[in-house]
PDB file of C-alpha atoms and ligand atoms in Angstrom:
ATOM      1  CA  MET A   1       2.649 -16.394 -16.918  1.00 92.00           C
ATOM      2  CA  ILE A   2       2.467 -13.363 -14.063  1.00 96.00           C
ATOM      3  CA  GLU A   3      -0.592 -11.602 -14.521  1.00 98.00           C
ATOM      4  CA  LEU A   4      -1.148  -8.348 -12.191  1.00 98.00           C
ATOM      5  CA  TYR A   5      -4.646  -6.866 -11.064  1.00 98.00           C
ATOM      6  CA  HIS A   6      -3.550  -3.452  -9.503  1.00 98.00           C
ATOM      7  CA  ALA A   7      -4.754  -0.016  -9.103  1.00 98.00           C
ATOM      8  CA  GLU A   8      -3.003   3.078  -9.586  1.00 97.00           C
ATOM      9  CA  PRO A   9       0.970   2.845  -8.414  1.00 97.00           C
ATOM     10  CA  GLY A  10       0.312   3.584  -4.433  1.00 97.00           C
ATOM     11  CA  SER A  11      -0.340   1.815  -1.450  1.00 98.00           C
ATOM     12  CA  ASN A  12      -0.814  -1.952  -1.764  1.00 98.00           C
ATOM     13  CA  SER A  13      -0.707  -1.733  -5.790  1.00 98.00           C
ATOM     14  CA  LEU A  14       2.577   0.001  -5.541  1.00 98.00           C
ATOM     15  CA  LYS A  15       4.227  -2.387  -3.022  1.00 98.00           C
ATOM     16  CA  VAL A  16       3.477  -5.304  -5.954  1.00 98.00           C
ATOM     17  CA  LEU A  17       4.664  -3.168  -8.823  1.00 98.00           C
ATOM     18  CA  GLN A  18       8.072  -2.405  -6.987  1.00 98.00           C
ATOM     19  CA  ALA A  19       8.791  -5.950  -6.880  1.00 98.00           C
ATOM     20  CA  VAL A  20       7.911  -7.475 -10.381  1.00 98.00           C
ATOM     21  CA  HIS A  21       9.980  -3.892 -11.751  1.00 98.00           C
ATOM     22  CA  GLU A  22      12.916  -4.328  -9.812  1.00 98.00           C
ATOM     23  CA  LYS A  23      13.038  -8.185 -10.154  1.00 98.00           C
ATOM     24  CA  GLY A  24      12.441  -7.471 -13.980  1.00 97.00           C
ATOM     25  CA  VAL A  25       9.573 -10.067 -14.052  1.00 97.00           C
ATOM     26  CA  PRO A  26       7.595  -9.345 -17.024  1.00 97.00           C
ATOM     27  CA  PHE A  27       3.904  -9.502 -16.497  1.00 97.00           C
ATOM     28  CA  VAL A  28       0.624  -8.515 -18.152  1.00 98.00           C
ATOM     29  CA  SER A  29      -1.433  -5.626 -16.064  1.00 97.00           C
ATOM     30  CA  HIS A  30      -4.763  -5.421 -15.526  1.00 97.00           C
ATOM     31  CA  TYR A  31      -5.641  -2.079 -14.119  1.00 97.00           C
ATOM     32  CA  VAL A  32      -8.642  -2.021 -11.856  1.00 97.00           C
ATOM     33  CA  ASP A  33     -10.396   1.555 -11.257  1.00 95.00           C
ATOM     34  CA  LEU A  34     -10.979   1.951  -7.631  1.00 94.00           C
ATOM     35  CA  ARG A  35     -12.738   4.776  -8.229  1.00 90.00           C
ATOM     36  CA  ARG A  36     -15.582   3.350 -10.021  1.00 91.00           C
ATOM     37  CA  PHE A  37     -15.387   0.563  -7.345  1.00 94.00           C
ATOM     38  CA  GLU A  38     -14.746  -2.102 -10.112  1.00 96.00           C
ATOM     39  CA  GLN A  39     -13.118  -4.337  -7.665  1.00 97.00           C
ATOM     40  CA  HIS A  40     -16.571  -5.111  -6.882  1.00 96.00           C
ATOM     41  CA  ASP A  41     -17.750  -6.186 -10.130  1.00 96.00           C
ATOM     42  CA  PRO A  42     -18.795  -9.716 -10.295  1.00 95.00           C
ATOM     43  CA  GLU A  43     -16.254 -10.736 -12.818  1.00 97.00           C
ATOM     44  CA  PHE A  44     -13.197  -9.372 -10.184  1.00 98.00           C
ATOM     45  CA  LEU A  45     -14.878 -11.207  -7.282  1.00 97.00           C
ATOM     46  CA  LYS A  46     -14.363 -14.177  -8.978  1.00 97.00           C
ATOM     47  CA  ILE A  47     -10.596 -13.379  -8.786  1.00 98.00           C
ATOM     48  CA  ASN A  48     -10.565 -12.304  -5.508  1.00 98.00           C
ATOM     49  CA  PRO A  49     -14.007 -12.657  -3.498  1.00 97.00           C
ATOM     50  CA  ALA A  50     -12.442 -10.174  -0.930  1.00 97.00           C
ATOM     51  CA  GLY A  51     -12.757  -7.437  -3.672  1.00 97.00           C
ATOM     52  CA  GLN A  52      -9.538  -5.782  -3.165  1.00 98.00           C
ATOM     53  CA  VAL A  53      -6.112  -5.521  -5.191  1.00 98.00           C
ATOM     54  CA  PRO A  54      -3.693  -6.256  -5.546  1.00 98.00           C
ATOM     55  CA  VAL A  55      -3.978  -9.745  -7.036  1.00 98.00           C
ATOM     56  CA  LEU A  56      -1.207 -11.917  -8.842  1.00 98.00           C
ATOM     57  CA  VAL A  57      -2.318 -14.962 -10.837  1.00 98.00           C
ATOM     58  CA  HIS A  58       0.928 -17.058 -11.902  1.00 98.00           C
ATOM     59  CA  ASP A  59       0.102 -19.779 -14.208  1.00 97.00           C
ATOM     60  CA  GLY A  60      -3.756 -19.710 -13.559  1.00 96.00           C
ATOM     61  CA  ARG A  61      -3.579 -19.647  -9.745  1.00 98.00           C
ATOM     62  CA  VAL A  62      -4.348 -16.769  -7.696  1.00 98.00           C
ATOM     63  CA  LEU A  63      -2.701 -15.005  -4.865  1.00 98.00           C
ATOM     64  CA  THR A  64      -3.710 -11.989  -2.880  1.00 98.00           C
ATOM     65  CA  GLU A  65      -2.456 -10.060   0.089  1.00 98.00           C
ATOM     66  CA  SER A  66       0.672  -7.666  -1.111  1.00 98.00           C
ATOM     67  CA  THR A  67       3.042  -9.022   1.511  1.00 98.00           C
ATOM     68  CA  VAL A  68       2.822 -12.404   0.779  1.00 98.00           C
ATOM     69  CA  ILE A  69       2.568 -12.027  -2.800  1.00 98.00           C
ATOM     70  CA  ASN A  70       5.857  -9.951  -2.810  1.00 98.00           C
ATOM     71  CA  GLU A  71       7.672 -13.107  -0.809  1.00 98.00           C
ATOM     72  CA  TYR A  72       6.229 -15.228  -3.468  1.00 98.00           C
ATOM     73  CA  ILE A  73       7.534 -13.324  -6.213  1.00 98.00           C
ATOM     74  CA  ASP A  74      11.191 -12.975  -4.711  1.00 98.00           C
ATOM     75  CA  THR A  75      11.029 -17.157  -4.108  1.00 97.00           C
ATOM     76  CA  VAL A  76       9.836 -17.907  -7.671  1.00 97.00           C
ATOM     77  CA  PHE A  77      11.906 -15.531  -9.421  1.00 96.00           C
ATOM     78  CA  GLU A  78      15.788 -15.753  -8.294  1.00 90.00           C
ATOM     79  CA  ARG A  79      17.493 -12.544  -8.713  1.00 91.00           C
ATOM     80  CA  PRO A  80      17.978 -10.107  -7.825  1.00 97.00           C
ATOM     81  CA  LYS A  81      17.189 -11.310  -4.157  1.00 97.00           C
ATOM     82  CA  LEU A  82      15.151  -9.048  -2.259  1.00 98.00           C
ATOM     83  CA  ARG A  83      15.159 -10.834   1.013  1.00 98.00           C
ATOM     84  CA  PRO A  84      18.330 -10.707   3.262  1.00 97.00           C
ATOM     85  CA  ALA A  85      19.843 -14.618   3.212  1.00 97.00           C
ATOM     86  CA  ASP A  86      20.659 -14.426   7.002  1.00 98.00           C
ATOM     87  CA  PRO A  87      17.253 -15.662   9.155  1.00 98.00           C
ATOM     88  CA  TYR A  88      17.812 -13.093  11.741  1.00 98.00           C
ATOM     89  CA  ASP A  89      17.963 -10.207   8.855  1.00 98.00           C
ATOM     90  CA  GLU A  90      15.045 -11.794   7.068  1.00 98.00           C
ATOM     91  CA  ALA A  91      13.050 -11.869  10.650  1.00 98.00           C
ATOM     92  CA  GLN A  92      13.929  -8.024  10.848  1.00 98.00           C
ATOM     93  CA  MET A  93      12.623  -7.422   7.358  1.00 98.00           C
ATOM     94  CA  ARG A  94       9.304  -9.100   8.014  1.00 98.00           C
ATOM     95  CA  ILE A  95       8.797  -7.100  11.429  1.00 98.00           C
ATOM     96  CA  TRP A  96       9.064  -4.148   9.123  1.00 98.00           C
ATOM     97  CA  THR A  97       6.388  -5.402   6.487  1.00 98.00           C
ATOM     98  CA  LYS A  98       3.906  -6.553   9.601  1.00 98.00           C
ATOM     99  CA  PHE A  99       4.660  -2.899  11.144  1.00 98.00           C
ATOM    100  CA  VAL A 100       3.623  -1.329   7.600  1.00 98.00           C
ATOM    101  CA  ASP A 101       0.391  -3.543   7.445  1.00 98.00           C
ATOM    102  CA  GLU A 102      -0.672  -3.532  10.788  1.00 98.00           C
ATOM    103  CA  VAL A 103       0.166   0.484  12.171  1.00 98.00           C
ATOM    104  CA  PHE A 104       1.565   2.230   9.085  1.00 98.00           C
ATOM    105  CA  ARG A 105      -0.945   1.951   6.472  1.00 98.00           C
ATOM    106  CA  PRO A 106      -4.319   1.547   8.612  1.00 98.00           C
ATOM    107  CA  SER A 107      -2.822   5.052  10.400  1.00 98.00           C
ATOM    108  CA  LEU A 108      -2.330   6.547   7.050  1.00 98.00           C
ATOM    109  CA  SER A 109      -5.680   5.176   5.170  1.00 97.00           C
ATOM    110  CA  HIS A 110      -8.052   6.295   8.046  1.00 98.00           C
ATOM    111  CA  LEU A 111      -6.485   9.677   8.040  1.00 98.00           C
ATOM    112  CA  ALA A 112      -7.089   9.514   4.208  1.00 97.00           C
ATOM    113  CA  TRP A 113     -10.418   8.307   4.311  1.00 97.00           C
ATOM    114  CA  HIS A 114     -11.506  11.051   6.764  1.00 97.00           C
ATOM    115  CA  ARG A 115     -10.067  13.370   4.687  1.00 97.00           C
ATOM    116  CA  VAL A 116     -11.370  12.805   1.266  1.00 95.00           C
ATOM    117  CA  MET A 117     -14.413  10.392   1.836  1.00 96.00           C
ATOM    118  CA  PRO A 118     -16.883  12.605   2.293  1.00 96.00           C
ATOM    119  CA  ALA A 119     -16.150  14.896  -0.891  1.00 96.00           C
ATOM    120  CA  PHE A 120     -15.706  11.836  -2.979  1.00 94.00           C
ATOM    121  CA  ALA A 121     -19.546  10.638  -1.359  1.00 95.00           C
ATOM    122  CA  ASP A 122     -20.906  13.937  -2.073  1.00 95.00           C
ATOM    123  CA  ALA A 123     -19.782  14.360  -5.644  1.00 95.00           C
ATOM    124  CA  LEU A 124     -21.690  11.210  -6.990  1.00 94.00           C
ATOM    125  CA  PRO A 125     -25.288  11.162  -7.770  1.00 94.00           C
ATOM    126  CA  PRO A 126     -27.765  10.838  -4.974  1.00 93.00           C
ATOM    127  CA  GLY A 127     -27.650   7.380  -3.393  1.00 94.00           C
ATOM    128  CA  GLU A 128     -25.355   6.008  -5.278  1.00 94.00           C
ATOM    129  CA  PHE A 129     -22.656   5.634  -2.981  1.00 94.00           C
ATOM    130  CA  GLU A 130     -24.935   3.703  -0.706  1.00 95.00           C
ATOM    131  CA  LYS A 131     -25.288   1.509  -3.913  1.00 94.00           C
ATOM    132  CA  ARG A 132     -21.827   1.242  -4.290  1.00 93.00           C
ATOM    133  CA  LEU A 133     -21.012   0.395  -0.330  1.00 94.00           C
ATOM    134  CA  GLU A 134     -23.772  -2.368  -0.657  1.00 95.00           C
ATOM    135  CA  ARG A 135     -21.561  -4.122  -3.095  1.00 94.00           C
ATOM    136  CA  ILE A 136     -18.396  -3.923  -0.791  1.00 95.00           C
ATOM    137  CA  PRO A 137     -17.887  -7.791   0.474  1.00 95.00           C
ATOM    138  CA  LEU A 138     -15.925  -7.260   3.440  1.00 95.00           C
ATOM    139  CA  GLN A 139     -18.460  -5.850   6.230  1.00 96.00           C
ATOM    140  CA  GLU A 140     -15.722  -4.107   7.969  1.00 95.00           C
ATOM    141  CA  LYS A 141     -14.695  -2.070   5.059  1.00 95.00           C
ATOM    142  CA  ARG A 142     -18.429  -1.241   4.012  1.00 96.00           C
ATOM    143  CA  ASP A 143     -18.747  -0.181   7.744  1.00 96.00           C
ATOM    144  CA  LYS A 144     -15.526   2.208   7.883  1.00 96.00           C
ATOM    145  CA  TRP A 145     -16.398   3.669   4.231  1.00 95.00           C
ATOM    146  CA  ALA A 146     -19.928   4.287   5.278  1.00 96.00           C
ATOM    147  CA  LEU A 147     -18.618   6.023   8.759  1.00 97.00           C
ATOM    148  CA  ALA A 148     -15.983   8.060   6.923  1.00 97.00           C
ATOM    149  CA  ALA A 149     -18.490   9.651   4.434  1.00 96.00           C
ATOM    150  CA  ARG A 150     -20.219  11.158   7.201  1.00 95.00           C
ATOM    151  CA  GLY A 151     -17.520  12.487   8.489  1.00 96.00           C
ATOM    152  CA  GLY A 152     -18.170  10.058  11.818  1.00 96.00           C
ATOM    153  CA  PHE A 153     -14.386   9.336  13.066  1.00 98.00           C
ATOM    154  CA  THR A 154     -14.452  10.447  16.816  1.00 98.00           C
ATOM    155  CA  GLU A 155     -11.601  13.367  17.499  1.00 98.00           C
ATOM    156  CA  ARG A 156      -9.880  10.746  19.531  1.00 98.00           C
ATOM    157  CA  GLU A 157      -9.836   7.853  16.654  1.00 98.00           C
ATOM    158  CA  ILE A 158      -8.160  10.637  14.467  1.00 98.00           C
ATOM    159  CA  ARG A 159      -5.691  12.121  16.872  1.00 98.00           C
ATOM    160  CA  THR A 160      -4.521   8.349  17.750  1.00 98.00           C
ATOM    161  CA  TRP A 161      -4.029   7.621  14.057  1.00 98.00           C
ATOM    162  CA  ARG A 162      -1.984  10.711  13.619  1.00 98.00           C
ATOM    163  CA  ARG A 163      -0.118  10.270  16.693  1.00 98.00           C
ATOM    164  CA  GLN A 164       0.450   6.411  15.232  1.00 98.00           C
ATOM    165  CA  LEU A 165       1.634   7.815  11.863  1.00 98.00           C
ATOM    166  CA  GLY A 166       3.760  10.487  13.565  1.00 98.00           C
ATOM    167  CA  GLU A 167       5.549   7.660  15.218  1.00 98.00           C
ATOM    168  CA  ALA A 168       5.869   5.410  12.468  1.00 98.00           C
ATOM    169  CA  VAL A 169       7.684   8.231  10.675  1.00 98.00           C
ATOM    170  CA  ASP A 170      10.080   8.846  13.134  1.00 98.00           C
ATOM    171  CA  ARG A 171      10.580   5.094  13.564  1.00 98.00           C
ATOM    172  CA  LEU A 172      11.480   5.028   9.934  1.00 98.00           C
ATOM    173  CA  ASP A 173      13.547   8.145  10.318  1.00 98.00           C
ATOM    174  CA  ALA A 174      15.672   6.842  13.272  1.00 98.00           C
ATOM    175  CA  ALA A 175      16.377   3.530  11.364  1.00 98.00           C
ATOM    176  CA  LEU A 176      17.882   5.225   8.451  1.00 98.00           C
ATOM    177  CA  GLN A 177      19.993   7.617  10.354  1.00 97.00           C
ATOM    178  CA  GLU A 178      23.193   5.109  10.068  1.00 94.00           C
ATOM    179  CA  HIS A 179      21.908   2.926   6.635  1.00 97.00           C
ATOM    180  CA  ASP A 180      20.983   3.546   3.312  1.00 98.00           C
ATOM    181  CA  TRP A 181      18.003   0.741   3.600  1.00 98.00           C
ATOM    182  CA  LEU A 182      16.105  -0.674   6.333  1.00 98.00           C
ATOM    183  CA  VAL A 183      17.910  -3.933   6.910  1.00 98.00           C
ATOM    184  CA  ALA A 184      21.070  -5.333   6.535  1.00 90.00           C
ATOM    185  CA  ASP A 185      22.722  -2.670   4.507  1.00 93.00           C
ATOM    186  CA  MET A 186      20.692  -4.310   1.370  1.00 98.00           C
ATOM    187  CA  PHE A 187      17.407  -3.122  -0.443  1.00 98.00           C
ATOM    188  CA  THR A 188      14.873  -5.505   0.555  1.00 98.00           C
ATOM    189  CA  LEU A 189      11.057  -6.250   0.667  1.00 98.00           C
ATOM    190  CA  ALA A 190      11.083  -3.901   3.659  1.00 98.00           C
ATOM    191  CA  ASP A 191      11.662  -1.185   2.222  1.00 98.00           C
ATOM    192  CA  ILE A 192       9.506  -1.755  -1.055  1.00 99.00           C
ATOM    193  CA  ALA A 193       6.676  -2.252   1.827  1.00 98.00           C
ATOM    194  CA  MET A 194       7.728   1.275   3.596  1.00 98.00           C
ATOM    195  CA  PHE A 195       7.851   2.970   0.492  1.00 98.00           C
ATOM    196  CA  ALA A 196       4.531   2.099  -1.133  1.00 98.00           C
ATOM    197  CA  MET A 197       3.122   3.999   1.900  1.00 98.00           C
ATOM    198  CA  ALA A 198       5.644   6.463   3.134  1.00 98.00           C
ATOM    199  CA  PHE A 199       6.072   8.029  -0.417  1.00 98.00           C
ATOM    200  CA  GLY A 200       2.218   9.717   0.547  1.00 97.00           C
ATOM    201  CA  VAL A 201       3.443  11.114   3.698  1.00 98.00           C
ATOM    202  CA  PRO A 202       5.488  14.255   2.543  1.00 98.00           C
ATOM    203  CA  PRO A 203       2.341  15.645   0.130  1.00 97.00           C
ATOM    204  CA  GLY A 204      -0.369  14.195   2.581  1.00 97.00           C
ATOM    205  CA  PHE A 205       1.070  15.354   5.947  1.00 97.00           C
ATOM    206  CA  PRO A 206       3.880  17.621   5.488  1.00 98.00           C
ATOM    207  CA  GLU A 207       4.006  18.091   9.184  1.00 98.00           C
ATOM    208  CA  LEU A 208       4.691  14.676   9.921  1.00 98.00           C
ATOM    209  CA  MET A 209       7.610  14.218   7.253  1.00 98.00           C
ATOM    210  CA  ASN A 210       9.788  16.841   6.043  1.00 98.00           C
ATOM    211  CA  ALA A 211      13.562  17.687   5.734  1.00 98.00           C
ATOM    212  CA  LYS A 212      13.897  19.251   8.920  1.00 98.00           C
ATOM    213  CA  ARG A 213      11.984  16.932  11.242  1.00 97.00           C
ATOM    214  CA  THR A 214      12.560  13.372   9.533  1.00 98.00           C
ATOM    215  CA  PRO A 215      15.777  14.126   7.047  1.00 98.00           C
ATOM    216  CA  SER A 216      17.251  10.533   6.942  1.00 98.00           C
ATOM    217  CA  ALA A 217      13.535   9.424   5.968  1.00 98.00           C
ATOM    218  CA  MET A 218      13.424  11.969   3.164  1.00 98.00           C
ATOM    219  CA  ALA A 219      16.689  11.587   1.724  1.00 98.00           C
ATOM    220  CA  TRP A 220      15.864   7.707   1.590  1.00 98.00           C
ATOM    221  CA  LEU A 221      12.631   8.459  -0.187  1.00 98.00           C
ATOM    222  CA  GLU A 222      15.128   9.891  -3.270  1.00 98.00           C
ATOM    223  CA  ARG A 223      16.811   7.275  -2.793  1.00 98.00           C
ATOM    224  CA  MET A 224      14.059   4.812  -3.467  1.00 98.00           C
ATOM    225  CA  ARG A 225      12.779   7.182  -5.942  1.00 98.00           C
ATOM    226  CA  ALA A 226      16.340   7.084  -8.115  1.00 98.00           C
ATOM    227  CA  ARG A 227      15.839   2.956  -8.359  1.00 98.00           C
ATOM    228  CA  PRO A 228      15.005   1.824 -11.967  1.00 97.00           C
ATOM    229  CA  GLY A 229      12.697  -0.787 -10.678  1.00 98.00           C
ATOM    230  CA  VAL A 230      10.576   1.747  -8.063  1.00 98.00           C
ATOM    231  CA  ALA A 231      10.597   4.696 -10.774  1.00 98.00           C
ATOM    232  CA  ALA A 232       9.169   2.071 -13.635  1.00 98.00           C
ATOM    233  CA  ALA A 233       6.540   1.186 -11.070  1.00 98.00           C
ATOM    234  CA  LEU A 234       5.760   4.793 -10.212  1.00 98.00           C
ATOM    235  CA  ALA A 235       5.698   5.369 -13.705  1.00 97.00           C
ATOM    236  CA  MET A 236       2.752   3.332 -14.661  1.00 95.00           C
ATOM    237  CA  PRO A 237      -0.621   4.770 -15.558  1.00 87.00           C
ATOM    238  CA  ASN A 238      -2.164   6.701 -12.622  1.00 89.00           C
ATOM    239  CA  ARG A 239      -5.770   7.757 -13.635  1.00 82.00           C
ATOM    240  CA  THR A 240      -6.294   9.855 -10.319  1.00 78.00           C
ATOM    241  CA  LEU A 241      -3.809  12.109 -11.523  1.00 70.00           C
ATOM    242  CA  ALA A 242      -4.927  12.202 -14.975  1.00 63.00           C
ATOM    243  CA  ALA A 243      -8.612  13.158 -13.482  1.00 53.00           C
TER     244      ALA A 243
HETATM  245  N1  LIG B   1      -4.239  -6.778   2.974  1.00 80.43           N
HETATM  246  C1  LIG B   1      -4.540  -6.578   1.650  1.00 80.43           C
HETATM  247  C2  LIG B   1      -5.289  -5.388   1.603  1.00 80.43           C
HETATM  248  C3  LIG B   1      -5.627  -4.902   0.085  1.00 80.43           C
HETATM  249  C4  LIG B   1      -6.212  -3.557   0.079  1.00 80.43           C
HETATM  250  O1  LIG B   1      -6.659  -2.760   1.454  1.00 80.43           O
HETATM  251  N2  LIG B   1      -6.266  -3.084  -0.873  1.00 80.43           N
HETATM  252  C5  LIG B   1      -6.986  -1.715  -1.298  1.00 80.43           C
HETATM  253  C6  LIG B   1      -6.244  -0.805  -2.182  1.00 80.43           C
HETATM  254  S1  LIG B   1      -4.576  -0.380  -1.348  1.00 80.43           S
HETATM  255  C7  LIG B   1      -8.412  -2.064  -2.229  1.00 80.43           C
HETATM  256  O2  LIG B   1      -8.477  -2.800  -2.613  1.00 80.43           O
HETATM  257  N3  LIG B   1      -9.039  -1.163  -1.643  1.00 80.43           N
HETATM  258  C8  LIG B   1     -10.281  -1.126  -2.246  1.00 80.43           C
HETATM  259  C9  LIG B   1     -11.371  -1.840  -1.509  1.00 80.43           C
HETATM  260  O3  LIG B   1     -11.327  -2.520  -0.229  1.00 80.43           O
HETATM  261  O4  LIG B   1     -12.657  -1.779  -1.692  1.00 80.43           O
HETATM  262  C10 LIG B   1      -2.966  -6.413   0.827  1.00 80.43           C
HETATM  263  O5  LIG B   1      -2.324  -6.407   1.557  1.00 80.43           O
HETATM  264  O6  LIG B   1      -2.880  -6.846  -0.559  1.00 80.43           O
END
């Protein structure tokens, strides 16, 4: 049996939700409310001591790291294949998923934290944000969120993340100018990983990703949304929008 601990269909949770829906793998969904910091509850830390989602539990065995989880799902559940058969193409796919994890997502996340974290922390009763920070197991995450909440990122850092995100979107657009999908003319885990981050760029940073500047990437977003598995993943409950 597959169990998935995940948050809203966005970012790393959406990455894994797309894979299970695209493969048609039945799974038990465990929603983890990040706004309530449930990922740091002692019960959840027993499952993932890093205090992060998504987490896959397959027949009682725990797996973390969304990119690794997706490759595991693709290996264990035969069809439809979400990885090219050709080793060179598979390597290209991994270059994209690595790029998403190392460049696209960090630049987007930092910009998002910079934008939302101060208001989020201010909206909590006095001292509550600090209490929640104390429960974060990863020191680096704790420090970054504390810094973001007091508007502590430097102008230079913010400029760098914006530049990186702009370049990442341009790279995506360039790759899609001649092809429907990122690798080997087939829908792969590269598209899944990229979509999980990129779909949030037009609403959040419309000046970087729009029909005029990046038409091929925008058309690809629509192709992605039209896929039944991706649509099913996006239709999973989203408490953020409901709030
Ligand atoms: N490298 C991990 C990163 C997981 C991650 O950063 N998850 C975020 C949600 S997208 C999270 O749990 N954030 C809450 C926290 O770190 O407290 C992966 O790819 O699964």
